[in-house]
Structure formats: structure tokens, C-alpha cells
PDB file of C-alpha atoms in Angstrom:
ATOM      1  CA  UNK A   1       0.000   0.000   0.000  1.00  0.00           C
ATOM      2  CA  UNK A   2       0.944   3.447  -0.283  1.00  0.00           C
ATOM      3  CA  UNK A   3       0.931   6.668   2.226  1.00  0.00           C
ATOM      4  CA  UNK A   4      -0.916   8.508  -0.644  1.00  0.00           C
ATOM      5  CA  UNK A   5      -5.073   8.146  -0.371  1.00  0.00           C
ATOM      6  CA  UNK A   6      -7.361   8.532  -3.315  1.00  0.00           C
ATOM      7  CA  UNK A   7     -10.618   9.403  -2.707  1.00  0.00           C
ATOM      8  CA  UNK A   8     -13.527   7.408  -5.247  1.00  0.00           C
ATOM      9  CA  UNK A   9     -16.528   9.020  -4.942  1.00  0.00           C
ATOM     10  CA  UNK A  10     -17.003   9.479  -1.420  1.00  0.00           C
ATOM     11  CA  UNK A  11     -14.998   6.672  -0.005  1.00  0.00           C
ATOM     12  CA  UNK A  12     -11.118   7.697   0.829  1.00  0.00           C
ATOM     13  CA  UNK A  13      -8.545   5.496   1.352  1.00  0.00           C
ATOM     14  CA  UNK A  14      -5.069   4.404   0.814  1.00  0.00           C
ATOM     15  CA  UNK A  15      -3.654   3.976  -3.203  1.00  0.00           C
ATOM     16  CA  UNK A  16      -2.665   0.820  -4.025  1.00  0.00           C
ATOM     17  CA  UNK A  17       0.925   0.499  -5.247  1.00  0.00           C
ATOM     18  CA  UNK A  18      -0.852   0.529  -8.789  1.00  0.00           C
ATOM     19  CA  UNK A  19      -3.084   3.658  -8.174  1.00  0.00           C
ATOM     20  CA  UNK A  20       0.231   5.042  -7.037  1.00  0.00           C
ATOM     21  CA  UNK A  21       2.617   4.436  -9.925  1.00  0.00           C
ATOM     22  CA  UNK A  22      -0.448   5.368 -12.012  1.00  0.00           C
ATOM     23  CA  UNK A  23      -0.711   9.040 -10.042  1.00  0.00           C
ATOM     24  CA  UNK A  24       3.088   9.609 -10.139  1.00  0.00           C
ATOM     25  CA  UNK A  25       2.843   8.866 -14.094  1.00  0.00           C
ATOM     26  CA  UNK A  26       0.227  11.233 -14.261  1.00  0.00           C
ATOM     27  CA  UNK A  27       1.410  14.059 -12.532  1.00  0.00           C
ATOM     28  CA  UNK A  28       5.106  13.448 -14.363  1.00  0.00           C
ATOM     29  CA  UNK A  29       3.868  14.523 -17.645  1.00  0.00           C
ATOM     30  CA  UNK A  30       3.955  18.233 -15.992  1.00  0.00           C
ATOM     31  CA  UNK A  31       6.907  19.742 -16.892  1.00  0.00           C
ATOM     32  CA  UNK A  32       6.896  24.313 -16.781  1.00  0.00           C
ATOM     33  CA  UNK A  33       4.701  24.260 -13.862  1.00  0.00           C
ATOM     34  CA  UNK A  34       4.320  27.614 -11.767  1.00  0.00           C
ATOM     35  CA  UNK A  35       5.109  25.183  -8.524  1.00  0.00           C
ATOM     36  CA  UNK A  36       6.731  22.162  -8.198  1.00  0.00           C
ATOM     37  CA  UNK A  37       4.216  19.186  -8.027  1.00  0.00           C
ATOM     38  CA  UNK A  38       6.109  16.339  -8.874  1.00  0.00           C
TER      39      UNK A  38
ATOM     40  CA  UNK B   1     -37.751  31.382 -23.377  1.00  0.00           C
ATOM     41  CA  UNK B   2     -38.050  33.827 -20.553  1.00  0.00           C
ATOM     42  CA  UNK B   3     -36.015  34.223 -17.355  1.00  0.00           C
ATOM     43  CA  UNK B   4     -37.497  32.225 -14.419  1.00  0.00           C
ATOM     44  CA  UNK B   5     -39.691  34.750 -11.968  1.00  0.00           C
ATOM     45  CA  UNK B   6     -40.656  31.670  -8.839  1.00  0.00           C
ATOM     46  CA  UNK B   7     -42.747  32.633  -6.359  1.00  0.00           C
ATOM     47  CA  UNK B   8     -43.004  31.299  -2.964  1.00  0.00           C
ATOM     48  CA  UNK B   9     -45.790  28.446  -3.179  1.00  0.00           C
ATOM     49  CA  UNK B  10     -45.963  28.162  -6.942  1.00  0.00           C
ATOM     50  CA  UNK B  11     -46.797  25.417  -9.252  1.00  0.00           C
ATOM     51  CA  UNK B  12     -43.686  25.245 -10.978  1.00  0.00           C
ATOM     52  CA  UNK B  13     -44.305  23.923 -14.799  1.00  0.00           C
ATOM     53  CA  UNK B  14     -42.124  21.613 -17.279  1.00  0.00           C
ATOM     54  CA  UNK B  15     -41.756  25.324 -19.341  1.00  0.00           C
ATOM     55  CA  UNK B  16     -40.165  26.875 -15.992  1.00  0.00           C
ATOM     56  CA  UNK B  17     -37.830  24.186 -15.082  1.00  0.00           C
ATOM     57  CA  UNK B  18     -36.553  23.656 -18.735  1.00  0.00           C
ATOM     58  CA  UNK B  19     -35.863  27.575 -18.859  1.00  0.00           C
ATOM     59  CA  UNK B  20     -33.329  27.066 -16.077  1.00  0.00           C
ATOM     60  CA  UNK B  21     -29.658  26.970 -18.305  1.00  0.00           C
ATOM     61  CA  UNK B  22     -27.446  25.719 -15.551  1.00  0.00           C
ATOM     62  CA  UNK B  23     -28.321  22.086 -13.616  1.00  0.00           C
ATOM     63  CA  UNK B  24     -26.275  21.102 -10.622  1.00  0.00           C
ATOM     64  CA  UNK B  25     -26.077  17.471 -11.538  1.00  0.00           C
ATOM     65  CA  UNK B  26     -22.917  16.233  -9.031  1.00  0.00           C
ATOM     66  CA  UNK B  27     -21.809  17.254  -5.752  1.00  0.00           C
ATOM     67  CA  UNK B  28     -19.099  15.154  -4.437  1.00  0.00           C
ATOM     68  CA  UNK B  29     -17.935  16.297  -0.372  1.00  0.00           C
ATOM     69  CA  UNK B  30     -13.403  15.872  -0.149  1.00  0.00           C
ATOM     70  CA  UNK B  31     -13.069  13.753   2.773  1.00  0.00           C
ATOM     71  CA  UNK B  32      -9.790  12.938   4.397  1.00  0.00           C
ATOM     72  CA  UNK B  33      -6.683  14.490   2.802  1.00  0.00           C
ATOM     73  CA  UNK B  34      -6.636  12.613  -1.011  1.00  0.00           C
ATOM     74  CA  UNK B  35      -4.307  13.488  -3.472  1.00  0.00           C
ATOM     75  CA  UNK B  36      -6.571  12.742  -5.884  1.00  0.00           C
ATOM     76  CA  UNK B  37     -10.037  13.038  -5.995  1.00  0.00           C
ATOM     77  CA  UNK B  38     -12.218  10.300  -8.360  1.00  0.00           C
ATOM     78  CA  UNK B  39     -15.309  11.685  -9.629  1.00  0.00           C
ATOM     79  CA  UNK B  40     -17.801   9.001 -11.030  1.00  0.00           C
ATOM     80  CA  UNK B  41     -21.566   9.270 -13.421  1.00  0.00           C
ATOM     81  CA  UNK B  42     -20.802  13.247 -13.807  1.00  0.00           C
ATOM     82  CA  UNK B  43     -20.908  13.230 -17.579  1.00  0.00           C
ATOM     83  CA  UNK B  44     -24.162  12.246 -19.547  1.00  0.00           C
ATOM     84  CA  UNK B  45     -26.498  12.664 -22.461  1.00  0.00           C
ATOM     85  CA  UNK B  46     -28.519  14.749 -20.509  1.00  0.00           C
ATOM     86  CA  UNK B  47     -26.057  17.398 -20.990  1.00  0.00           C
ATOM     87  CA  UNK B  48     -23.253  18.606 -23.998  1.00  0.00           C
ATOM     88  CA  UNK B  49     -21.698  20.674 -21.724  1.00  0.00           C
ATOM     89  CA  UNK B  50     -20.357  21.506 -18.264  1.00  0.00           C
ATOM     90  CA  UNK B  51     -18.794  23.243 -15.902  1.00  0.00           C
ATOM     91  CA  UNK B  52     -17.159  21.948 -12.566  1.00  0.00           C
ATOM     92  CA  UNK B  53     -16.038  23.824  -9.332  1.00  0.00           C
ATOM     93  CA  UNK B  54     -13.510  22.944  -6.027  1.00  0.00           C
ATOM     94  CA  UNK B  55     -14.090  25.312  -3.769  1.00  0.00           C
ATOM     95  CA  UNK B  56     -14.509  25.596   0.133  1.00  0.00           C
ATOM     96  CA  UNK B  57     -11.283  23.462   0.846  1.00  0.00           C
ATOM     97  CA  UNK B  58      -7.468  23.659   0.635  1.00  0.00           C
ATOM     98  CA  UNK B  59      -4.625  21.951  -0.243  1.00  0.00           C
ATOM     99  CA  UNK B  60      -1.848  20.897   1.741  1.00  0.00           C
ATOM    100  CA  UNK B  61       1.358  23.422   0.538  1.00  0.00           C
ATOM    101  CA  UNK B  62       0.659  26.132  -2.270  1.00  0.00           C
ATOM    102  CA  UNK B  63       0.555  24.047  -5.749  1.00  0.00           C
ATOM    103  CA  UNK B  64      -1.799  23.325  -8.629  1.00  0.00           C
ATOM    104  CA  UNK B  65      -4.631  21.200  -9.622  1.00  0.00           C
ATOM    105  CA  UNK B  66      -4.943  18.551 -12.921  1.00  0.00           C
ATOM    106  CA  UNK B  67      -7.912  17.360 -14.065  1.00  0.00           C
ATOM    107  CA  UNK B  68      -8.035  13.788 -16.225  1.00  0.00           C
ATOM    108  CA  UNK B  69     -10.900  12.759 -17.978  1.00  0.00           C
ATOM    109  CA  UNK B  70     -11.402   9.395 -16.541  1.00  0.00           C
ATOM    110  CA  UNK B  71     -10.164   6.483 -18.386  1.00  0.00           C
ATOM    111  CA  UNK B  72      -8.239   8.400 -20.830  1.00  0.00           C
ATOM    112  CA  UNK B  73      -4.565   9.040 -19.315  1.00  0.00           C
ATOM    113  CA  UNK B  74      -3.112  10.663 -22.459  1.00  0.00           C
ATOM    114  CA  UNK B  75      -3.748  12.537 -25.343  1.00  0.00           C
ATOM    115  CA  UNK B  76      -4.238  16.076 -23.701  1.00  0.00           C
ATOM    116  CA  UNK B  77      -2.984  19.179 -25.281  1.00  0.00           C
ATOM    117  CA  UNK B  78      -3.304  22.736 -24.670  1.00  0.00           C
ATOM    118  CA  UNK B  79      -1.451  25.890 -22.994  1.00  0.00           C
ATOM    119  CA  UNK B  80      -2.093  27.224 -19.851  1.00  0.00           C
ATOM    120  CA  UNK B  81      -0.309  31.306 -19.112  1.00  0.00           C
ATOM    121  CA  UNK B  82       0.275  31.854 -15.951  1.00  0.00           C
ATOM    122  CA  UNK B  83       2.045  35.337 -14.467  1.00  0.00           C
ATOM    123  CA  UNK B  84       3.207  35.960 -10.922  1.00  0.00           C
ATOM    124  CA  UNK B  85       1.372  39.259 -10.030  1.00  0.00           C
ATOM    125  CA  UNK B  86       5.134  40.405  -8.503  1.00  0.00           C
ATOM    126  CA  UNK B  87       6.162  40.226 -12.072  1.00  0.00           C
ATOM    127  CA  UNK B  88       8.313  36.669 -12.461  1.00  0.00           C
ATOM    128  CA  UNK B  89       7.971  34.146 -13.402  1.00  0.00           C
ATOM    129  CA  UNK B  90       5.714  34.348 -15.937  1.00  0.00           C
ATOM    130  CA  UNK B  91       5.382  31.168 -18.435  1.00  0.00           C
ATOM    131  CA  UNK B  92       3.538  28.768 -20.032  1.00  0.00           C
ATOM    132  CA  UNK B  93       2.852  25.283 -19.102  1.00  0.00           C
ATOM    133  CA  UNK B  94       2.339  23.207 -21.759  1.00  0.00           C
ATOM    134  CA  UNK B  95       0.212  19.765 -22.713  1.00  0.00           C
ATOM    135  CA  UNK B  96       1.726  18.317 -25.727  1.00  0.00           C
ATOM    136  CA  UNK B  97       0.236  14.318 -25.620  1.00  0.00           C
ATOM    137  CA  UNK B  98      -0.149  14.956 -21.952  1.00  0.00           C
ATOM    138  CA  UNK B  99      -1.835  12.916 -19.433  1.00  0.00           C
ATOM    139  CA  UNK B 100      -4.211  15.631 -17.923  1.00  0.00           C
ATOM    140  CA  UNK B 101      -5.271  19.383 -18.495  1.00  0.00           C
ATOM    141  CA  UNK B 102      -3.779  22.264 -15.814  1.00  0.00           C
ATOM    142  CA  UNK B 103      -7.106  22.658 -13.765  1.00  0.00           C
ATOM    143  CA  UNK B 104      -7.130  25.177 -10.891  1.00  0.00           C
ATOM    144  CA  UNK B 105      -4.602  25.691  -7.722  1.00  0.00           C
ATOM    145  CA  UNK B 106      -4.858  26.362  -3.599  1.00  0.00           C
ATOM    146  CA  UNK B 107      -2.955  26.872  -0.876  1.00  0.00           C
ATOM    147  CA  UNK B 108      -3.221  26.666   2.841  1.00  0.00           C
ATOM    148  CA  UNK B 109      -5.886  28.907   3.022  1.00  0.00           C
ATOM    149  CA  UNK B 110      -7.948  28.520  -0.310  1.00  0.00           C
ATOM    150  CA  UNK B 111      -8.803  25.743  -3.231  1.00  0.00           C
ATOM    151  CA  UNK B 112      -9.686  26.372  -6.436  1.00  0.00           C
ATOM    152  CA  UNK B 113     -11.180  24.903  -9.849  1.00  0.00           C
ATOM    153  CA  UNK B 114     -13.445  26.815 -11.946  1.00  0.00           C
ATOM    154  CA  UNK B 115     -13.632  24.631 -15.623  1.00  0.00           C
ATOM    155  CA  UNK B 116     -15.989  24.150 -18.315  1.00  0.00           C
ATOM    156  CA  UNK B 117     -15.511  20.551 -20.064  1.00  0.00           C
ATOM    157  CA  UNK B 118     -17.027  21.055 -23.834  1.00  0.00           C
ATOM    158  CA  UNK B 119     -18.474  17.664 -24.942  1.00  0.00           C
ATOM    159  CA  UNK B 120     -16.844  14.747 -22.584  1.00  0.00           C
ATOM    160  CA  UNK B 121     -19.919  12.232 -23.304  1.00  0.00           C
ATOM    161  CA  UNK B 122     -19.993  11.948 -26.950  1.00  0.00           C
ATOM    162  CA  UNK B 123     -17.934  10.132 -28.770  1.00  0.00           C
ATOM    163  CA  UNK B 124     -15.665  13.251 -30.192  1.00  0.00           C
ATOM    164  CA  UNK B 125     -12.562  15.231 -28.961  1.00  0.00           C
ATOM    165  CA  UNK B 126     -13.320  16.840 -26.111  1.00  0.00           C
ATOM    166  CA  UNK B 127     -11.940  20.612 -25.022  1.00  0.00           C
ATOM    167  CA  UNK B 128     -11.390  22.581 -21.942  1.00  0.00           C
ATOM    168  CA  UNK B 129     -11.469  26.297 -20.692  1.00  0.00           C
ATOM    169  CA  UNK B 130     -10.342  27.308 -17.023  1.00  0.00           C
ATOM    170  CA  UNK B 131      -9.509  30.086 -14.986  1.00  0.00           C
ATOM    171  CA  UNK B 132      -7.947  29.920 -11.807  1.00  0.00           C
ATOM    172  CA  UNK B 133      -5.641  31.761  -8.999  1.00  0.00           C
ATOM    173  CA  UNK B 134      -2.650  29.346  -7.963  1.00  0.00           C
ATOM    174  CA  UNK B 135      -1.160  29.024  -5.281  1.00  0.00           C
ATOM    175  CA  UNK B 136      -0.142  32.093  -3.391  1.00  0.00           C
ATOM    176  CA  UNK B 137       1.135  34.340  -6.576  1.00  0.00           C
ATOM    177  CA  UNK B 138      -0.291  32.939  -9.966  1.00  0.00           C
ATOM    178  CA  UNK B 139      -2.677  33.460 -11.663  1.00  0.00           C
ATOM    179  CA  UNK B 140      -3.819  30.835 -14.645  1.00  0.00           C
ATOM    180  CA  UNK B 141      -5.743  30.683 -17.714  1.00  0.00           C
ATOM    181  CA  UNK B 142      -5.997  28.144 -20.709  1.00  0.00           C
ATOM    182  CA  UNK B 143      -7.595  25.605 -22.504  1.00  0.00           C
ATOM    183  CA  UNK B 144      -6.944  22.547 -24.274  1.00  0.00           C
ATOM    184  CA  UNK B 145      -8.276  19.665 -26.289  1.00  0.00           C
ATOM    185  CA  UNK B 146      -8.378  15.782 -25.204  1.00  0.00           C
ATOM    186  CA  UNK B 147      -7.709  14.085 -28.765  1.00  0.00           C
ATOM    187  CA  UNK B 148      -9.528  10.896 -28.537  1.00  0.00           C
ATOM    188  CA  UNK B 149     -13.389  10.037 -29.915  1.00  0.00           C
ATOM    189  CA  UNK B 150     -14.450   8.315 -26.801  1.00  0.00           C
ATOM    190  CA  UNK B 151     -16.892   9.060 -23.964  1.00  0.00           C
ATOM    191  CA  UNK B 152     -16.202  10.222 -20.778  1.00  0.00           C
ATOM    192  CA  UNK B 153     -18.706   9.854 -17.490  1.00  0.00           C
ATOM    193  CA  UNK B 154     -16.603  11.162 -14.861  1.00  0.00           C
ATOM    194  CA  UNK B 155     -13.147  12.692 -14.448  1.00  0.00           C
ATOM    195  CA  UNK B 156     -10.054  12.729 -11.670  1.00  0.00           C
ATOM    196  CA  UNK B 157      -8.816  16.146  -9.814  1.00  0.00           C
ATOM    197  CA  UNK B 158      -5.371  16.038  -8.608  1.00  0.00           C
ATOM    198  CA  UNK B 159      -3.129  18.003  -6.369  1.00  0.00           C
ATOM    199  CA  UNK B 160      -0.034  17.248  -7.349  1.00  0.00           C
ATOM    200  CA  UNK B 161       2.687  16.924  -4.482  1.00  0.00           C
ATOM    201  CA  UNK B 162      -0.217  18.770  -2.014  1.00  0.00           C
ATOM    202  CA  UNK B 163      -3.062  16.562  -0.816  1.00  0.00           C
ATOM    203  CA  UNK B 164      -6.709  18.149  -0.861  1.00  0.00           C
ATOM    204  CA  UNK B 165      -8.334  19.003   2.344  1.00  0.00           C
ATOM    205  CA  UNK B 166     -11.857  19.359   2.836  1.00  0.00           C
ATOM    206  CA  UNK B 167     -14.237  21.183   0.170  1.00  0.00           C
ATOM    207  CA  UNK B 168     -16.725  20.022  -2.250  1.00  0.00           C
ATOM    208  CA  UNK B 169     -16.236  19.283  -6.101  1.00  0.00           C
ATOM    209  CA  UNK B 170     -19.719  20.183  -7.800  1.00  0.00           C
ATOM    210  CA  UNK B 171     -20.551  19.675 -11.195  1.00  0.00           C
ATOM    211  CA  UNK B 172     -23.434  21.992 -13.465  1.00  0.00           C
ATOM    212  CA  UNK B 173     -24.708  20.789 -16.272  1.00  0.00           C
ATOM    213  CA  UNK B 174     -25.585  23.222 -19.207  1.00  0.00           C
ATOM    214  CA  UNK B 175     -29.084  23.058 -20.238  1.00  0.00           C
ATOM    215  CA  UNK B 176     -28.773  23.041 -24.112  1.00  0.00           C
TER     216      UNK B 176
END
């Protein structure tokens, strides 16, 4: 499991290790952000 | 079609209701502290068009919110300006075969998303228009295309490196 939580309609709980690899992919494609989000 | 005069106690008819032009058709409460946010049945034939709102939460550090059509992670282009009001940096953050659109932004004291989605639920490209502060200095606008000819029913907010905290996600449906 991860220590980052996704929230599916109104349920909240942990990512799995899949969910997570699948956020951090997601949020990677951001590159010239005005913060840094990665 | 004229504008919609209620008053208190009235019979309101099929002609009334189908004057109104803006439907709230999702509200979803943020519970816990996600860093992303799933958001399931929002998109329909009932509606072409919408628009969908964050607002009465946070996020966890100063940062910026995505938004990803669910079930399609790539194909997202578009350019979203954004300017420091101080003056720098000002830029562009770009979506060239992306995997999301630049949505909205927060900090510790504010969250924001304020986005119309043109056409997620038929089975054509579908395009995006926000505005948004970021942040504690930015301010954001933009829009962008998803390049795919497939449906959509719902989509995914993210926060990036911040996690959400409290607010609601709402989605309106325009009346076409």
C-alpha cells in the first residue's frame, strides 16, 4: 500500500501500489509548472 | 424562453424548469486528505456541456490542480499562461500528448477549480477552458483539447505533491 489516499466518490482510502505508480505517471507529464508538483 | 420569476408556493411547470440553463447534476464532499479526488456518473447525455467547481477546501502546501478525464490518461494538449502578479515568473505550461489538463490551484488557506468541459460524453474530442488563482502568486488561464473520440462519465482532480483538504467538487450541467 501506499501513504498517498485517493478518494472514489465518497470513499477515501489508501492507493494501491498501482493507483500510485499510475498518479506519479500522471502528474510526471507536468513539466513548466508555476510550482513544483512532482 | 423567458427568465425564471418563482414565487413562494408556486406550481412550478415543465416550461419553468426547462428555462433554467445551468443544472447542478454532481456534488461530491473531499473527505480525508486525497491526493486525488475520483469523480464518477458526472458526464451524460442529458447534458453537452459543463462546468465543474472545487471550492470551500485547501490543499496541503501552495501548488496546482490537474484534471483527467477518466479512463483516458493521455492525449491532452493545450497551454495554460500563468504570471506571478510580482512580475516573475511568468510562463507557459504546456500539454503536448499529456496525461491531464492544468485545472485550478490552492494553498493553505484557499482551493480552487473553476472549468468548463465542452463535450466529454460523446464520442468526439473533447476541449477545456479554465480560470484559476494558484497558489499564493499565480494566476492561470488556458484551454486545451483531449484528442480521442471516446466518452467520458466522470473525471479525476489532482493536487499534485499537495493533498486536498476538505471542500466540495460540484458539477453543473448546461441546459442546451
Amino acid at each position: 500500500m501506499s501513504n498517498l489516499y485517493i478518494q472514489i466518490n465518497d470513499e477515501t482510502r489508501e492507493m494501491t501500489d498501482e493507483e500510485e505508480a499510475q498518479y506519479l505517471e500522471m502528474i510526471a507529464t507536468n513539466e513548466g509548472l508555476p510550482h513544483d508538483d512532482k | 424562453m423567458p427568465v425564471p420569476d418563482f414565487s413562494p408556493g408556486e406550481v412550478l411547470t415543465a416550461a419553468a424548469m426547462d428555462s433554467i440553463g445551468l443544472w447542478l447534476v454532481k456534488t461530491q464532499t473531499v473527505t480525508g486528505t486525497p491526493s486525488t479526488v475520483v469523480v464518477n456518473d458526472a458526464f451524460s447525455a442529458n447534458y453537452t456541456n459543463y462546468k465543474v467547481t472545487y471550492t470551500d477546501g485547501a490543499l496541503s502546501s501552495a501548488g496546482d490542480i490537474f484534471l483527467q478525464l477518466n479512463g483516458l490518461t493521455t492525449g491532452y494538449y493545450g497551454s495554460f499562461y500563468f504570471d506571478n502578479f510580482t512580475g516573475s515568473p511568468t510562463g507557459v505550461n504546456r500539454r503536448n500528448n499529456g496525461a491531464n489538463w492544468f485545472a485550478g490551484g490552492g494553498s493553505t488557506n484557499y482551493g480552487m477549480v473553476n472549468c468548463d468541459v465542452i463535450n466529454p460524453f460523446i464520442a468526439r474530442y473533447t476541449t477545456f477552458t479554465m480560470q484559476s488563482f494558484s497558489g499564493n502568486e499565480f494566476t492561470v488561464q488556458g484551454a486545451g483539447i483531449q484528442a480521442a473520440n471516446t466518452s467520458a462519465t466522470g473525471f479525476t482532480l489532482s493536487a499534485g505533491a499537495a493533498t486536498f483538504s476538505g471542500g466540495t467538487v460540484r458539477v453543473y450541467g448546461y441546459r442546451s
